Structure formats: structure tokens, C-alpha cells
């Protein structure tokens, strides 16, 4: 090809590509797909940069608030008494409660705390104040003296409390003396830092892998699908350019000109997605995590480079796709062997599902063989399930074809004949959906496996009576402090104390309490100790099962508050509170009273509840998998829907004459519904059910695993919504093509 000049020819070829992108067959579909895919890829890469910025910012602030312990060299320096404790909101993870008091007039303060709170005052993080408002967290630790600044928090939503005890703090173990905070003050004292994020957060590479696996990979699939949309027309255009003497460079410029506008629009639009996070802290829906705008501004600058990277990569792939187009062409007609192969694979799908879901049980407790059998079964399910769905769809297509012929429904007749005669096309359509859902369910199962202990404990505690609260004072406490606590219990709350036998299984378990408490627990109240061999009250049964070892019988002792306070001093005894009317104790009020009575407060919990604390972070972090999994499934279904739409439009002109015979464009909507929407919906249902069933063996023996019904419903709804949009879009474009047909 020749032109007025090298630069002029290049500009002309780019304009040719731009015009082709506007006028070619399926041009609008491809342009929209390119813009969406470029946007999705750019957002995923930007999320990787955001994750890195968040981890870097957290680490910087964690170091800045880590205490520096006192040494012989710094003994005369300014000093602060320091003790890290913990607390929890109902059903939530533990958070740090730091008790601190000044030892010198210029005692150092941790970052985020502007001034020393007075005795009996506390400084809380804004996130904790919001989350604990229903429990009265603002007054739990004393008078609220202010909030922790963001420079002293892991992230804007972190829960953290600094408390200055009303009675002061003695500089003796376990209280530590610190002389400053951060690397600039000396050697950091690991183990004294506040906050639980360093223990609970997964490593950065784990979170990055989650974004890559569940979001970036589906986005790349969407990009490749968009690049191949309308490939038939571009193949003809390429052949024409070759016939006119064009070179590879000429074809590359045309391909760039065709793709550059939608790709640039999509990639640059990603900046609008991240712009709010630069100026304000954003709360991520569903997972309830708050991003730090300061981290984005300071460490998130790679986000600005993402649109450029995406544009260059997408245009390079567009050129490569155009250069490779037409090199591999299938010339053999479709034979019946393909249909027979699909039917054979469909027959194998049922045994494959049984092998994946029940086969690991044959290995017993051997985790190695269980894993091998499970993965082998999954591989067979991935290979055979799409064929099973395709055969079912083909069977429905046959019924649809006969119904359409009998009743004169042209759309049903055409769609039924097409899907019944070409199951391989259905396999290509549904494979991505089924595989995506199976992988999604596996990811949920592996996340659940990491919290196996928590899941088993939750299963056990689901039957626990929550109408009794255990009180565990922190540190050594006196009978006088306990007497003050018992005197401040909310109205209607009565205490009892359980003392285990001297030796496990030898002697009685002693329960002491006032007459109101004993009668509420269906126990006798007599002046002398009474023996009870059968415990009738459910609350007392739970206390005995969790907090005592053995015991031949129960000995009931009537005691007043002063005697009960004395009996709580031995650490082996258990102080419990019940409501006389049998209702649920006011845990928040009991906690608040404990911080007034004890210098470090007390743990207030239901029997066995403390065993759940270690698993709550895994439970909360599993929400990221669910969120990303649903979004990734939607992106992948969008890619598959675009591919199906392109396939539908490629045959749209062949259906155009039917508009004359049927008197309208309804045939396109019917064909799109049965050819696109129905197979994808069936694939979503099958993928969810089979994925949940085959994910069961990931759970260890004895662990009950299930996929929440609302999550399965959300996945099906996402697939259905995307497939309906793609079907309506395809029908609309096919109808527009038909208007240009001249009989």
C-alpha cells in the first residue's frame, strides 16, 4: 500500500480502523465489550495497588505506635505504665483495650492520643464508638475523653480503646514501663503493641492472590472475549488488506485505530472509580472495611499508571489477535461424532460428581488421599458437567422444537432446532459458568477449612443456653472489689459461684448463692448445705459442662454477697450471673459495671463463648471471598454472554428473512431467550448445586460445611441478570440488522 507519506498513511490507516469500529458488523457490541473489559482490568490492577498501599500504610502506623520498653539506660527518662488487654462486642472479634497511666509529668502518649485522659476516662477510636453504640461502649470504660486520631489507627475503621484506670496502675508485672513509641524512640518492644491486626490479617500476597484469582482472571477472559467479538468481519477485512498488498504493520494500525477509543475510554474511566478513595475514607459494602484516603494519597500512586498499562496491553493484544486471525480454520463439517462425545461425557458426569463428593470418605482420616481423590473427582466434574448441562439443554431443545412446530411458534422452532442439533455450542457457552461457580464454592470451602475449629465450636455452641453469663475478672482481684461489683449488678440479675471438687471426679461441685438465685436455678435454699443429684435447669447444666471437671453430685450452699465475694477469690471458681425471670442477662451493663469495680474490668461471656474468638477473623475475612467471588462470577458470565451474543448475531442475518414470514422481530427475542438466557440459567443452577456438593470433602472429618442459601441465590441472580441483559441486547441488534435486509 502506498500513500502521500509514511506519517500520512499511518494516520489514514488509523482513521480506517476508527471508521471500521463504528460501521462493522457487531461494531457496537465489540466497542462496548472493549470498554467494559478495559475498565474491569484497570479496576483489578488498581485494586492490587490499593491493597499494597493499605498494607504499607498499616505497617508504618503499627511501627509508629509500638512501645519502646524501659531499660537501665532509660530508667530516668519520662515513662508510662502500659498494659494491653482485650474486649469484644457481641459476636465480634477481639479488639485491644490498652490500660495506661503516666509515671512522670511528661509521660509519652501513643500516636493518635492528643492529651492524657483523666483518671477513670477513656479515649476510643471512631470505629469502635460507631460499632458499639448499641452496647453503650462510650461509657463502658469510664467517661469518654476523646477519640483516637487516624495517625494512631491501623485503618479508619479499627476498634481500639485507651483507658486510664481510676485507681491508677502499679509498676509491677504484668504492667510494663515504656519510654516512647516508634523506631525513633529506641528498640521496639514486640508483644506490647496495641491492636489485633498484625495477628489477624492474612499476608499481603494472600489478599493479592484473591484479587488476581477471583477478579483479574475473569476480567482478562472478558478482554479476550471482547477482542474476538466480530472476528468474522475482521477476517474478511484482513484478507482484503492482504490482497491489496498491505503489510502486517498496516493491519496493526487498522486494528489499533479500531480499538483505541473504547479501550482508552474504559481504562480512563477506572480513575473515576478510585477518585473518591483519594479524598475520603470509603466503607467497602458487605465486608464493612474502611479504606484510608491518606494511604491512597501516600502509597497508591501506581493507580495513575494503570490506565496507560491497560491501554498498551489491550492494544497489543488487539494487534496480536488480528495478526493470528484466519491462520487456523476449521474446514471439516460438523459430524455426529461430536454429539455422541457430548452424550458420553454427560453420562460420566453423575459418577464424577459422586466421586468428588463421596469418594474422599473412602480414604478415612488420611488427609493426603482425601485431597487426591477430591481433586481427581473435581477434574472429572469440570470436564463432564458442561456436557451434562448441554445434553439436558439439547433434550429441552427437542421438546421446544416439537412444541414450536405444533403451535406455529417460529422463535421456539428455530431455537429448539439450533440447541438440539449443536450441543457443542452449548458446552462452550456453559463451561465458563459451571467452572467459575465450582471454583468459587471451593474457595469458600477452603476458607471455611482454615476456620474449622471455629466452625465446629459454633456448631456446638448453637445449642448452648445463652441465658447465663460468666464473669471473669482480669488479673488478681480482692474480695472487696468483687463485693462492689456484686452490689452494682443491674436489677433482676443475681449471682452464683461454682467451685469444682478438690480432685476431678472426687467429691461434690459446690454452688453458692442467695435464695433468689438458687430458686431461679430450681435448687433448694436451706440453712444447711443440700445435696442435689439431678440438675433440672438448662443454664446450670451448661455451666457445669463447661466450667467444672467431674464431681459426684451438686452441693447447694446459701450465701450472701459478702460470702460470694470471698468465694470468687480462688481462680478455679466461676462467678456467674443469671436473671431471676429466666431472661437473657444484660451483658453490656455487666461489662460496664466490671470496669467501675475492677481496675482492668472483667470478661463477660456465655459458656464456651471464649473459644470462638480465634475463629472470628477467619469468618469475617471470608466475606472478601464471597464479595470477590460474586463479582468475578458476574464478570465471567458477562464475557460468556458477550461471546454468546456475538455467536447469535453472526447468524442474525440468516434469520432476517423470518421477519417477513412472522410479521415482526419477536422471533429474535424468543431465539435469544432460549439460546442465551436458558442455558446460562440452567448452568448457574447446576454449578451452584454441584459446586456446593463437591466442596463438602474439603471440610475435615467431623466438620459440617454448607454454602449459605443466600449466597447461592445471589450467584444465580447475577448470572440470570447478566444473561437477560445479553439476550435482550442481542435481540435488539439482530432486529436492527434485519431492518436493513431486502428480500
XYZ file of C-alpha atoms in Angstrom:
743
model
C 0.000 0.000 0.000
C 1.201 3.495 -0.691
C 0.323 6.950 0.449
C 1.427 10.539 0.355
C 3.864 9.909 3.135
C 4.675 7.465 5.840
C 3.034 9.595 8.520
C 0.057 10.375 6.326
C -0.525 6.709 5.540
C -0.345 5.803 9.216
C -2.953 8.434 10.082
C -5.132 7.238 7.222
C -4.925 3.620 8.400
C -5.794 4.653 11.942
C -8.837 6.540 10.619
C -9.833 3.487 8.599
C -9.712 1.407 11.749
C -11.742 4.027 13.623
C -14.428 4.049 10.915
C -14.438 0.246 10.841
C -15.000 0.239 14.563
C -18.141 2.312 14.029
C -19.663 0.620 10.998
C -18.589 -3.011 11.038
C -20.932 -5.840 11.884
C -21.308 -6.091 15.704
C -19.249 -2.878 15.965
C -21.316 -1.509 18.830
C -21.122 -4.789 20.720
C -17.355 -5.003 20.367
C -16.811 -1.356 21.331
C -18.924 -1.739 24.470
C -17.206 -5.008 25.321
C -13.751 -3.474 24.893
C -14.654 -0.520 27.086
C -16.124 -2.755 29.798
C -13.211 -5.174 29.735
C -10.604 -2.388 29.819
C -12.444 -0.844 32.752
C -12.615 -4.182 34.587
C -8.926 -4.981 34.070
C -7.900 -1.456 35.094
C -10.024 -1.644 38.249
C -8.476 -5.004 39.178
C -4.932 -3.720 38.685
C -5.850 -0.595 40.621
C -7.180 -2.781 43.444
C -3.807 -4.529 43.599
C -2.152 -1.132 44.032
C -4.740 -0.156 46.654
C -4.157 -3.360 48.609
C -0.417 -2.713 48.607
C -0.938 0.882 49.732
C -3.169 -0.289 52.570
C -0.656 -2.865 53.824
C 2.230 -0.399 53.626
C 0.270 2.279 55.485
C -0.788 -0.164 58.187
C 2.774 -1.328 58.755
C 4.047 2.243 59.050
C 1.413 3.161 61.646
C 1.882 -0.078 63.566
C 5.561 0.622 63.949
C 4.895 4.222 64.956
C 2.620 3.153 67.849
C 4.681 0.181 69.060
C 6.074 0.980 72.533
C 9.755 1.165 73.442
C 10.405 -0.554 76.745
C 12.365 0.933 79.617
C 15.972 -0.206 80.044
C 18.762 0.590 82.540
C 19.925 3.415 80.274
C 16.455 4.981 80.107
C 15.397 4.445 83.719
C 15.449 8.191 84.455
C 13.531 9.099 81.274
C 9.887 10.003 81.042
C 7.761 6.886 81.462
C 4.253 5.497 81.010
C 2.699 2.452 82.670
C 1.360 0.192 79.907
C -0.775 -2.940 79.814
C -2.524 -4.353 76.718
C -5.828 -6.117 77.353
C -8.775 -7.068 75.162
C -12.528 -6.923 74.909
C -15.183 -7.855 72.352
C -18.579 -6.772 71.139
C -21.319 -9.386 70.924
C -20.400 -11.962 68.266
C -17.439 -9.908 67.009
C -13.673 -10.274 67.021
C -11.470 -9.218 69.914
C -10.052 -5.707 69.983
C -7.347 -4.121 72.128
C -8.084 -2.224 75.310
C -4.861 -0.566 76.490
C -4.597 0.474 80.134
C -2.086 3.273 80.637
C -1.135 5.808 83.270
C 1.628 8.462 83.472
C 4.613 7.791 85.727
C 6.205 11.195 85.076
C 4.680 14.608 84.267
C 5.918 14.403 80.656
C 4.908 10.748 80.149
C 4.749 9.809 76.438
C 1.429 9.232 74.707
C 0.793 6.834 71.790
C 0.115 8.351 68.337
C -3.463 9.457 67.874
C -3.974 10.456 71.536
C -3.569 14.226 71.861
C -3.678 14.598 75.662
C -3.741 12.445 78.737
C -7.232 11.343 79.771
C -8.054 11.876 83.420
C -8.355 9.026 85.916
C -11.399 6.947 85.024
C -11.518 8.334 81.469
C -11.020 6.641 78.105
C -10.134 7.525 74.512
C -11.844 5.340 71.878
C -11.468 5.002 68.134
C -14.328 6.363 65.994
C -14.960 2.908 64.520
C -15.408 1.375 67.963
C -17.773 4.154 69.020
C -19.974 3.503 65.977
C -19.903 -0.293 66.195
C -20.518 -0.411 69.942
C -23.141 2.307 70.185
C -25.903 -0.231 70.820
C -23.903 -1.685 73.738
C -23.125 1.703 75.287
C -19.422 1.401 74.536
C -18.875 5.149 75.045
C -19.349 4.779 78.808
C -18.139 1.212 79.329
C -14.570 2.093 80.317
C -15.365 5.356 82.068
C -16.015 8.884 80.903
C -15.269 9.461 77.212
C -12.330 11.876 76.921
C -11.953 11.955 73.123
C -11.283 9.839 70.072
C -8.123 8.272 68.667
C -6.783 10.101 65.603
C -6.282 8.238 62.343
C -2.490 8.509 62.631
C -2.769 6.091 65.566
C -5.025 3.511 63.875
C -4.360 0.608 61.538
C -7.212 1.806 59.353
C -10.055 4.287 59.871
C -12.417 1.515 60.969
C -10.140 -0.114 63.573
C -11.544 -0.795 67.033
C -9.189 0.404 69.785
C -9.537 1.861 73.291
C -7.019 3.594 75.586
C -8.142 3.589 79.226
C -6.653 5.358 82.255
C -7.837 3.419 85.327
C -9.466 5.463 88.049
C -7.361 3.717 90.714
C -4.030 4.148 88.953
C -1.567 1.411 87.911
C 1.205 -0.115 89.967
C 4.500 -0.520 88.096
C 4.710 -4.265 88.625
C 4.093 -7.310 86.444
C 2.178 -7.640 84.214
C 2.269 -3.840 83.870
C 5.200 -2.672 81.702
C 7.017 0.665 81.677
C 7.517 2.290 78.273
C 9.562 5.379 77.440
C 8.321 6.193 73.925
C 6.697 4.957 70.745
C 8.042 4.156 67.303
C 11.509 3.421 65.903
C 12.698 6.949 66.656
C 12.372 6.358 70.407
C 14.541 3.237 70.545
C 14.210 -0.520 70.152
C 10.613 -1.581 69.646
C 9.158 -3.925 72.260
C 7.371 -6.601 70.241
C 4.419 -8.001 72.133
C 3.446 -4.680 73.696
C 1.956 -3.143 70.550
C -1.783 -2.374 70.607
C -4.191 -3.689 68.008
C -5.003 -7.164 66.740
C -4.497 -6.590 63.002
C -0.946 -7.923 62.870
C -2.194 -11.246 64.271
C -5.472 -11.466 62.362
C -4.630 -10.060 58.924
C -3.594 -12.506 56.229
C -0.263 -11.809 54.460
C -0.418 -9.326 51.608
C 0.293 -11.966 48.968
C -2.790 -13.923 50.074
C -5.051 -10.926 49.524
C -3.339 -10.077 46.242
C -3.856 -13.672 45.118
C -7.546 -13.346 45.962
C -7.883 -10.294 43.705
C -5.933 -11.965 40.903
C -7.775 -15.293 41.056
C -11.337 -14.110 41.599
C -11.331 -10.757 39.760
C -8.376 -10.220 37.434
C -8.538 -13.600 35.682
C -12.277 -13.226 34.819
C -11.548 -9.666 33.659
C -8.819 -10.920 31.323
C -11.235 -13.534 29.976
C -13.682 -10.703 29.313
C -10.943 -8.767 27.488
C -10.025 -11.722 25.273
C -13.704 -12.299 24.520
C -14.160 -8.641 23.577
C -11.127 -8.747 21.272
C -12.564 -11.748 19.415
C -16.093 -10.344 19.065
C -16.966 -9.811 15.406
C -13.876 -11.753 14.304
C -15.614 -12.984 11.138
C -15.883 -9.486 9.692
C -12.315 -8.587 10.629
C -11.050 -11.752 8.961
C -12.649 -10.643 5.703
C -11.215 -7.149 6.120
C -7.753 -8.585 6.757
C -7.993 -10.740 3.672
C -8.869 -7.666 1.634
C -5.899 -5.707 3.050
C -3.594 -8.630 2.215
C -4.994 -8.800 -1.324
C -4.258 -5.076 -1.789
C -0.637 -5.604 -0.775
C -0.912 -4.476 2.789
C 1.735 -5.402 5.310
C 1.436 -6.578 8.882
C 2.155 -3.048 10.026
C -0.812 -1.758 8.027
C -3.145 -4.331 9.580
C -1.763 -3.480 13.011
C -2.529 0.221 12.569
C -6.074 -0.551 11.451
C -6.546 -2.828 14.482
C -5.209 -0.103 16.797
C -7.442 2.533 15.240
C -10.469 0.282 15.701
C -9.800 -0.481 19.391
C -8.091 2.624 20.763
C -11.174 4.735 21.569
C -13.219 2.193 23.552
C -10.105 0.858 25.288
C -8.978 4.350 26.295
C -12.475 5.272 27.485
C -12.740 2.170 29.659
C -9.226 2.415 31.076
C -9.514 6.117 31.931
C -12.949 5.580 33.484
C -11.248 3.453 36.144
C -9.739 6.652 37.562
C -13.268 7.852 38.349
C -13.786 4.604 40.275
C -10.772 5.288 42.508
C -11.104 9.079 42.734
C -13.436 9.083 45.784
C -10.930 6.951 47.730
C -8.298 9.682 47.282
C -10.347 12.346 49.034
C -12.430 10.384 51.558
C -12.377 7.163 53.550
C -14.630 4.653 51.781
C -16.518 1.852 53.528
C -16.479 -1.276 51.342
C -20.001 -2.736 51.146
C -20.710 -6.120 52.720
C -17.228 -6.600 54.252
C -17.525 -3.365 56.287
C -13.870 -2.422 55.780
C -12.917 1.272 55.648
C -10.123 2.339 53.281
C -7.695 5.070 54.291
C -7.582 8.038 51.914
C -4.229 9.022 53.446
C -2.759 5.660 52.391
C -4.132 6.071 48.878
C -2.607 9.529 48.520
C 0.729 8.499 50.006
C 1.259 4.986 48.639
C -1.366 4.479 45.931
C 0.266 6.468 43.123
C 0.663 3.322 40.901
C -3.089 3.615 40.289
C -2.323 6.558 37.984
C -0.190 4.317 35.774
C -2.820 1.600 35.465
C -4.823 3.162 32.565
C -1.643 3.545 30.487
C -0.604 -0.061 31.171
C -4.065 -1.371 30.320
C -4.289 0.652 27.097
C -0.884 -0.529 25.875
C -1.588 -4.153 26.806
C -5.081 -4.182 25.276
C -3.912 -2.579 22.013
C -1.002 -5.001 21.799
C -3.404 -7.920 22.260
C -5.710 -6.449 19.620
C -2.819 -6.361 17.139
C -1.724 -9.901 18.007
C -5.304 -11.165 17.709
C -5.642 -9.563 14.295
C -2.318 -10.977 13.100
C -3.234 -14.507 14.180
C -6.766 -14.344 12.793
C -7.511 -16.726 9.996
C -4.367 -18.836 10.374
C -6.255 -21.749 11.897
C -9.520 -22.505 10.141
C -11.802 -25.475 10.582
C -12.980 -26.769 7.201
C -14.483 -30.054 8.185
C -18.261 -30.168 8.546
C -19.761 -30.892 11.918
C -20.373 -34.603 12.325
C -22.487 -36.649 14.652
C -19.391 -37.815 16.491
C -19.310 -34.545 18.423
C -22.849 -35.094 19.701
C -22.059 -38.684 20.666
C -18.981 -37.494 22.540
C -21.056 -34.959 24.470
C -23.583 -37.648 25.413
C -20.814 -39.932 26.660
C -19.336 -37.161 28.774
C -22.809 -36.366 30.109
C -23.234 -39.979 31.242
C -19.924 -39.728 33.104
C -20.937 -36.550 34.935
C -23.033 -38.355 37.557
C -20.228 -40.800 38.580
C -17.777 -37.876 38.577
C -19.981 -35.901 40.972
C -20.292 -38.918 43.273
C -16.520 -39.428 43.207
C -15.829 -35.781 44.048
C -18.423 -35.561 46.826
C -18.317 -39.041 48.393
C -15.080 -40.569 47.167
C -12.842 -38.884 49.789
C -14.791 -40.682 52.507
C -13.163 -43.920 51.323
C -9.793 -42.574 52.465
C -10.954 -42.190 56.070
C -8.927 -39.688 58.073
C -5.940 -39.696 55.679
C -5.865 -36.071 54.532
C -3.369 -36.829 51.744
C -5.544 -39.424 49.992
C -8.702 -37.427 50.668
C -7.168 -34.482 48.821
C -6.027 -36.593 45.863
C -9.431 -38.235 45.434
C -11.210 -34.910 45.826
C -9.090 -33.162 43.196
C -9.392 -36.099 40.779
C -13.158 -36.023 41.174
C -13.243 -32.261 40.676
C -11.234 -32.531 37.472
C -13.728 -35.070 36.127
C -16.656 -32.873 37.174
C -15.175 -29.874 35.357
C -14.714 -31.990 32.224
C -18.126 -33.659 32.233
C -20.642 -31.299 33.875
C -20.838 -28.832 30.934
C -21.640 -31.771 28.650
C -24.319 -32.893 31.092
C -25.904 -29.440 31.037
C -25.627 -29.334 27.236
C -27.365 -32.694 26.846
C -30.175 -31.570 29.144
C -30.489 -28.334 27.164
C -30.457 -30.322 23.901
C -33.270 -32.510 25.255
C -35.259 -29.433 26.169
C -34.450 -28.073 22.716
C -36.047 -31.108 21.121
C -39.202 -30.584 23.157
C -39.137 -26.886 22.296
C -38.726 -27.667 18.593
C -41.715 -30.018 18.544
C -43.827 -27.556 20.512
C -42.881 -24.710 18.187
C -43.729 -26.773 15.100
C -47.063 -27.879 16.546
C -48.163 -24.425 17.665
C -46.531 -22.349 14.941
C -44.023 -20.559 17.171
C -41.222 -19.631 14.801
C -38.806 -18.471 17.516
C -39.273 -21.620 19.591
C -38.900 -23.812 16.498
C -35.638 -22.141 15.416
C -34.120 -22.004 18.898
C -35.132 -25.582 19.663
C -33.673 -26.927 16.437
C -30.446 -25.000 16.932
C -29.719 -26.059 20.518
C -30.819 -29.655 19.950
C -28.612 -30.068 16.862
C -25.492 -28.328 18.208
C -24.791 -29.327 21.854
C -21.106 -28.408 21.419
C -22.076 -24.734 21.145
C -23.986 -25.054 24.417
C -20.943 -26.667 26.032
C -18.818 -23.678 25.025
C -21.472 -21.365 26.438
C -21.946 -23.005 29.853
C -18.423 -24.250 30.612
C -17.215 -20.936 31.995
C -20.238 -20.538 34.271
C -20.054 -24.025 35.762
C -16.287 -23.889 36.238
C -16.476 -20.416 37.808
C -19.121 -21.486 40.321
C -17.292 -24.706 41.212
C -14.056 -22.768 41.801
C -15.986 -20.184 43.834
C -17.507 -22.866 46.084
C -14.081 -24.463 46.505
C -12.620 -21.125 47.602
C -15.384 -20.772 50.188
C -14.755 -24.304 51.418
C -11.012 -23.750 51.818
C -11.689 -20.531 53.699
C -14.038 -22.468 55.963
C -11.376 -25.128 56.477
C -8.992 -22.532 57.892
C -11.690 -21.798 60.475
C -12.541 -25.460 61.068
C -12.116 -25.178 64.811
C -14.314 -22.107 64.907
C -16.950 -23.769 62.724
C -17.081 -26.837 64.962
C -17.273 -24.688 68.087
C -20.084 -22.632 66.558
C -21.927 -25.862 65.806
C -21.597 -26.964 69.433
C -22.457 -23.544 70.850
C -25.567 -23.300 68.693
C -27.277 -25.468 71.325
C -25.862 -23.570 74.326
C -28.300 -21.734 76.564
C -27.343 -18.049 76.335
C -29.340 -17.118 79.454
C -26.354 -17.246 81.787
C -23.240 -15.028 81.841
C -19.821 -15.921 83.248
C -17.798 -13.164 84.901
C -14.004 -13.465 84.732
C -12.162 -10.572 86.433
C -8.834 -9.760 84.765
C -5.775 -10.109 86.957
C -5.697 -10.561 90.709
C -8.710 -9.014 92.409
C -9.773 -8.692 96.032
C -12.951 -9.790 97.708
C -13.703 -6.126 98.355
C -13.648 -5.294 94.650
C -15.905 -8.258 93.903
C -18.323 -7.218 96.639
C -18.528 -3.794 94.999
C -19.214 -5.442 91.653
C -21.963 -7.670 93.043
C -23.555 -4.644 94.611
C -23.722 -2.841 91.251
C -25.406 -5.620 89.255
C -28.421 -4.491 87.169
C -31.852 -5.026 88.701
C -33.110 -8.589 88.417
C -29.602 -10.064 87.985
C -28.439 -12.465 90.690
C -25.009 -14.109 91.170
C -23.877 -17.654 91.948
C -20.408 -19.127 92.429
C -19.381 -22.624 91.295
C -16.455 -24.382 92.987
C -15.127 -27.611 91.438
C -14.285 -30.653 93.574
C -10.845 -30.869 95.142
C -9.955 -33.591 92.645
C -11.603 -34.313 89.311
C -14.468 -36.740 89.809
C -13.964 -36.862 93.575
C -16.416 -35.008 95.764
C -19.205 -32.543 95.130
C -19.379 -29.457 92.922
C -20.376 -26.633 95.229
C -22.763 -23.902 94.114
C -23.275 -20.883 96.357
C -25.840 -18.133 96.029
C -28.758 -16.272 97.532
C -32.205 -17.768 97.720
C -33.465 -15.786 94.703
C -30.623 -17.120 92.531
C -30.905 -20.696 93.793
C -34.648 -20.860 93.276
C -34.253 -19.347 89.785
C -31.970 -22.320 89.029
C -34.544 -24.742 90.511
C -32.361 -25.558 93.507
C -33.275 -25.792 97.196
C -32.477 -22.916 99.553
C -31.952 -24.260 103.059
C -29.885 -23.032 106.020
C -27.633 -26.094 105.705
C -25.874 -27.447 102.579
C -28.192 -29.612 100.462
C -27.278 -32.425 98.111
C -28.686 -32.450 94.550
C -28.078 -35.411 92.242
C -30.173 -34.328 89.224
C -29.802 -30.802 87.768
C -33.011 -29.635 86.109
C -32.190 -26.097 84.985
C -30.682 -25.807 81.499
C -28.483 -22.847 82.437
C -26.889 -24.696 85.305
C -26.324 -27.740 83.093
C -24.331 -25.589 80.667
C -22.245 -24.051 83.452
C -21.402 -27.459 84.874
C -20.483 -28.911 81.464
C -18.132 -26.051 80.547
C -16.643 -24.921 83.853
C -16.204 -27.895 86.159
C -14.242 -31.122 85.993
C -16.102 -34.170 87.214
C -17.931 -34.131 90.515
C -20.089 -36.824 92.042
C -23.041 -34.565 92.874
C -24.038 -30.946 93.466
C -23.849 -29.352 96.901
C -26.031 -26.256 97.282
C -24.937 -23.624 99.819
C -26.921 -20.488 100.697
C -24.636 -17.411 100.855
C -24.902 -13.639 100.881
C -22.960 -11.219 98.674
C -20.085 -10.885 101.145
C -19.607 -14.659 101.276
C -19.899 -14.911 97.487
C -17.205 -12.249 97.111
C -14.874 -14.299 99.280
C -15.591 -17.445 97.268
C -14.625 -15.752 93.969
C -11.026 -15.132 95.079
C -9.797 -18.674 94.182
C -9.168 -18.604 90.425
C -10.593 -22.096 89.996
C -14.062 -20.913 90.978
C -16.569 -19.495 88.487
C -18.701 -16.425 89.086
C -21.919 -16.471 87.053
C -24.916 -14.165 86.770
C -28.468 -15.115 85.784
C -31.722 -13.250 85.638
C -34.299 -14.259 88.180
C -37.015 -14.197 85.497
C -35.034 -16.520 83.221
C -34.293 -13.867 80.585
C -31.024 -13.033 78.824
C -28.526 -11.167 81.044
C -27.660 -7.589 80.080
C -24.083 -8.313 79.009
C -23.271 -4.706 78.090
C -24.381 -3.445 81.502
C -22.447 -6.224 83.247
C -19.291 -5.245 81.356
C -19.724 -1.578 82.168
C -20.132 -2.374 85.853
C -16.983 -4.524 85.794
C -14.822 -1.592 84.658
C -16.139 0.501 87.536
C -15.427 -2.223 90.092
C -12.152 -3.714 88.791
C -9.120 -1.800 87.597
C -8.898 -3.898 84.398
C -12.549 -4.880 84.067
C -13.784 -8.415 83.535
C -14.640 -10.796 80.731
C -18.401 -11.263 80.498
C -19.437 -14.095 78.214
C -21.774 -17.015 77.703
C -20.468 -20.523 78.489
C -17.857 -21.584 75.922
C -18.015 -18.292 74.037
C -14.305 -17.577 74.580
C -13.400 -20.474 72.283
C -14.908 -18.621 69.325
C -12.587 -15.623 69.463
C -9.768 -17.225 67.451
C -12.065 -18.118 64.551
C -13.970 -14.856 64.180
C -11.283 -13.199 61.966
C -11.461 -16.109 59.504
C -15.229 -15.802 59.460
C -15.055 -12.068 58.777
C -12.316 -12.369 56.153
C -14.368 -14.984 54.332
C -16.646 -12.138 53.284
C -13.935 -10.907 50.928
C -14.033 -14.271 49.130
C -17.793 -14.062 48.844
C -17.748 -10.474 47.579
C -14.953 -11.035 45.055
C -16.392 -14.404 44.049
C -19.802 -12.982 43.193
C -18.240 -10.047 41.308
C -15.820 -12.338 39.458
C -18.639 -14.691 38.528
C -20.595 -11.741 37.165
C -17.611 -10.602 35.077
C -17.057 -14.113 33.718
C -20.739 -14.519 32.887
C -20.587 -11.147 31.127
C -17.723 -12.456 28.997
C -19.625 -15.629 28.197
C -22.766 -13.639 27.444
C -20.856 -11.414 25.021
C -19.454 -14.486 23.311
C -22.938 -15.987 23.024
C -24.290 -12.690 21.756
C -21.606 -12.475 19.088
C -22.404 -16.041 18.013
C -26.099 -15.167 17.896
C -25.517 -12.019 15.847
C -23.270 -13.863 13.422
C -26.367 -15.809 12.411
C -28.661 -12.814 12.721
C -28.648 -12.047 9.036
C -29.652 -15.625 8.284
C -32.712 -15.138 10.494
C -33.600 -11.809 8.908
C -35.975 -13.251 6.265
C -38.109 -14.662 9.083
C -39.250 -11.154 9.933
C -41.237 -11.186 6.711
C -42.734 -14.605 7.429
C -43.525 -13.949 11.096
C -44.502 -10.317 10.737
C -42.165 -8.898 13.367
C -38.967 -9.169 15.373
C -40.378 -11.302 18.185
C -38.551 -14.279 16.714
C -35.239 -12.702 17.731
C -36.290 -12.250 21.349
C -37.538 -15.823 21.569
C -34.406 -17.243 19.955
C -32.156 -15.177 22.220
C -34.092 -16.246 25.320
C -33.782 -19.946 24.516
C -30.314 -19.751 23.002
C -28.617 -17.492 25.604
C -30.704 -16.989 28.745
C -31.973 -20.534 29.286
C -28.611 -22.389 29.016
C -26.834 -19.875 31.272
C -29.579 -20.037 33.900
C -29.531 -23.840 33.916
C -25.726 -23.754 34.133
C -25.939 -21.404 37.138
C -28.331 -23.705 38.980
C -26.292 -26.811 38.194
C -22.999 -25.094 39.003
C -24.227 -23.891 42.405
C -25.706 -27.210 43.477
C -22.846 -29.362 42.207
C -20.229 -26.853 43.403
C -21.668 -26.843 46.929
C -21.929 -30.634 46.990
C -18.417 -31.270 45.705
C -16.977 -28.731 48.166
C -18.082 -30.799 51.173
C -14.993 -33.075 51.219
C -12.726 -30.066 51.753
C -14.077 -29.935 55.300
C -12.184 -32.107 57.716
C -13.877 -35.148 59.253
C -16.456 -34.062 61.787
C -16.895 -30.591 60.342
C -20.245 -29.553 58.936
C -19.874 -27.379 55.840
C -22.593 -25.774 53.790
C -22.858 -22.889 51.358
C -25.333 -20.266 52.599
C -28.545 -20.281 50.615
C -28.481 -16.512 50.183
C -25.029 -16.770 48.599
C -26.206 -19.400 46.115
C -29.246 -17.269 45.337
C -27.016 -14.224 44.773
C -24.821 -16.171 42.320
C -27.848 -17.407 40.368
C -29.380 -13.920 40.303
C -26.128 -12.409 38.980
C -25.923 -14.995 36.200
C -29.606 -14.585 35.355
C -29.387 -10.778 35.277
C -26.338 -10.744 33.008
C -27.789 -13.383 30.674
C -31.090 -11.474 30.362
C -29.246 -8.250 29.525
C -27.115 -10.045 26.936
C -30.165 -11.749 25.436
C -32.140 -8.514 25.105
C -29.116 -6.734 23.683
C -28.533 -9.466 21.113
C -32.210 -9.481 20.105
C -32.208 -5.700 19.678
C -29.100 -5.662 17.481
C -30.355 -8.629 15.420
C -33.616 -6.783 14.868
C -31.724 -3.699 13.698
C -29.747 -5.866 11.282
C -32.971 -7.362 9.968
C -34.359 -3.930 9.127
C -31.571 -3.490 6.610
C -32.369 -6.758 4.855
C -34.051 -6.530 1.495
C -35.919 -9.619 0.263
